[in-house]
Each structure stands twice: as structure tokens, then as C-alpha cells.
Amino acid sequence: MTKQYINIGIAGLSIHDSDELKHKISNILPQHINIQWKTASDINLDCLFIHEHFFETEGIQRILNTKHFPWLKIAKDLERSGKVSNNTLYLPLQDTYELNRWVDHHILQSNQKPVEDIDIVPVMNSKLPANHTYTESYFKDMSKRDSNAKLHLSDDNGSIAVIKPSKNLVWLNPNHPIKHTDFSFNYDLASTNDLLKVSRKESVILQDWLWNLFWNSSDFYQIAPEDGHYKILFWPKPDDSINRKKIFQMSACFIQGAKMSKIAEQHDIPMLMIRRFIAANMAAGNLEKINVWDKHYTPPEKAEKTEQQNFIKSFFGKIRSKFGF
């Protein structure tokens, strides 16, 4: 697995506050990003968190004036706990929703270097239980749109979200900013208490959110078969900028119907990435099996066309030479 590294500095915080911040940021960032914790003076910093009492010091100001990277001051205010305002993050972090949004915008989107050809293949951290329930029918039942029911999604880390499949909407739990899940994932009818845990001020498109949740949950590639013929119904909208090119490449194939092993071979994509793609679409209700004889993706015959074009050019070249054209 090829990892992306990010260097984050923390300056002036107590051990307790520093550990709390590190824990929260580690939960927010995707699994494929390896965090390197640095001091404020490190020359390779990508981001810096500074206690407000140290912000005006000569050393910190020199760093911020000579290097251009995102930063936040850290202050303590119980009434503003978890808020991000005027480049200041307020502790304690009982609610990480605003920090999560800040990290998404200033680190994941702005600070990522474009990488064209990195294949990030999931590493299996936990094995799929033999008695698991994560089948196509399990996820199809979750995404059924013929009822007005609201479902509560959760895992061992707590409440994730409440979804309303009939409206294709999801309401997120701001206290569960982790963008992946594990084999403790489950769903049930939402109770009044479940609805109180989510923010209904903003809703997200369910299909897109589900796809990204399970794409980021790399262990779930194990629910996909080792091979098979499949077709997706809509194009995914990946948040993963590193693998976006490969995701769109796979989407262009499977939107027409394709065999997993053929796409892996024709486009030199690791089979585990193909399975990860199929699993994410299965979880998002965006997958259907097709028969061997159904219409499939056919790769362009570039080599054959090029050979024919070269032959024609050579043929007319000889004619021009012979007749003096």
C-alpha cells in the first residue's frame, strides 16, 4: 500500500490537550494518510496548531510569515467548545464537526499534492466474519425507497447517521466525524433518541455519502466476490482525490457492464481495488449482476487501428514516391 504522509505541528499545548487534539485529528483523516507529528520549527510542516499565548511570539510569527500552510490558534472556552472562528479552535473538543470541516477544506483539499498514478490498495486490518450479514440483499433492504421509514446507522464507535431512503437523504451525527466504518456496522429503525443525535440543519445525498463511506472503509472489499460480471447504475462521486482517476476509469467500464478480472487485466488495476469498488457500489445500492452474454464494456482496439493507419500511410507514401505526387 502506498501511503500519503502529512506533517502536522503542535506548539504550546499541554500534554493532555495535545493528546486530545492528536486523537481527534487521527480519527478525522482518512486511513491512507499517515500523520507525522512534528515541532513548529520543522521545515516540512504541512499544518500547524498553536496555543493562543504563543501565537504572537517572534518565532511563531517568523514561521507563519515565511511558510505558507494552514494553521489554527488553540484557545479554551467552554461556551464555544468545538467551534472554529477567526482561525481559532476552541477546546475542549466535545464536538468535532467544525474541526472536521476545517480539515477537509484546508488540509485534504487544499494541501494535497496531485498524484496521478498512485494505486492505493486496501490492507486488511480485520477479517470478515464467517457469519457476516453484509450481502447484496442486506444493503438493498437498507436502501429500499418504497417506505417512508428512517433508519439509524451505527457501529461500535456510536451513532453514525440517520437516513431516509425514500428521499435519498442522510443526516449526519456531528459527534461522529469518522468517514469510515468497520464490521460492527449495522442499521435499524430510527428512534426518537437516534434522531436527536443527528443534525437536521443540513442533509447529504444518501447514495453519494454511502458510496464514500464504504469506499473509505477498506476492509469491506472482502464482501465483494473475487470475480464476476457486474453493472453500476450511476456514476459515483468520490471524495478520494488520490484515486479519483482510477475510480472514474472503473466507473466508465462498469457503467456499461464488465467482468471484474477483465478490467483488472485490461487497465492494470489491482484486483483488490476492483473488489473495493464493487463493494462500495454494493453498499450504495448501485450494483446489479449481469449475465455473461449481456452487453459488456469493450476496450478500444488502439493497436490494431494504429497498425492499419501505418499501413495506409506507407501505401500512399509509396504511390506518391512512384508517381512523383
Coordinates of C-alpha atoms in Angstrom, one line a residue, residues 161-163 169-175 194-204:
A161 CA -26.3 8.9 10.8
V162 CA -30.0 8.7 10.2
I163 CA -31.1 8.0 6.6
L169 CA -31.2 11.9 2.3
V170 CA -28.8 11.4 5.2
W171 CA -28.5 13.4 8.4
L172 CA -25.1 13.0 10.0
N173 CA -24.1 12.8 13.6
P174 CA -21.7 15.8 14.1
N175 CA -20.0 13.9 17.0
D194 CA -31.5 8.5 17.4
L195 CA -33.0 11.5 15.7
L196 CA -31.8 13.8 18.5
K197 CA -28.2 12.7 17.8
V198 CA -28.0 14.0 14.3
S199 CA -28.0 17.4 12.8
R200 CA -31.0 18.0 10.6
K201 CA -30.0 21.5 9.6
E202 CA -28.0 20.1 6.6
S203 CA -28.7 16.9 4.7
V204 CA -26.5 15.0 2.3

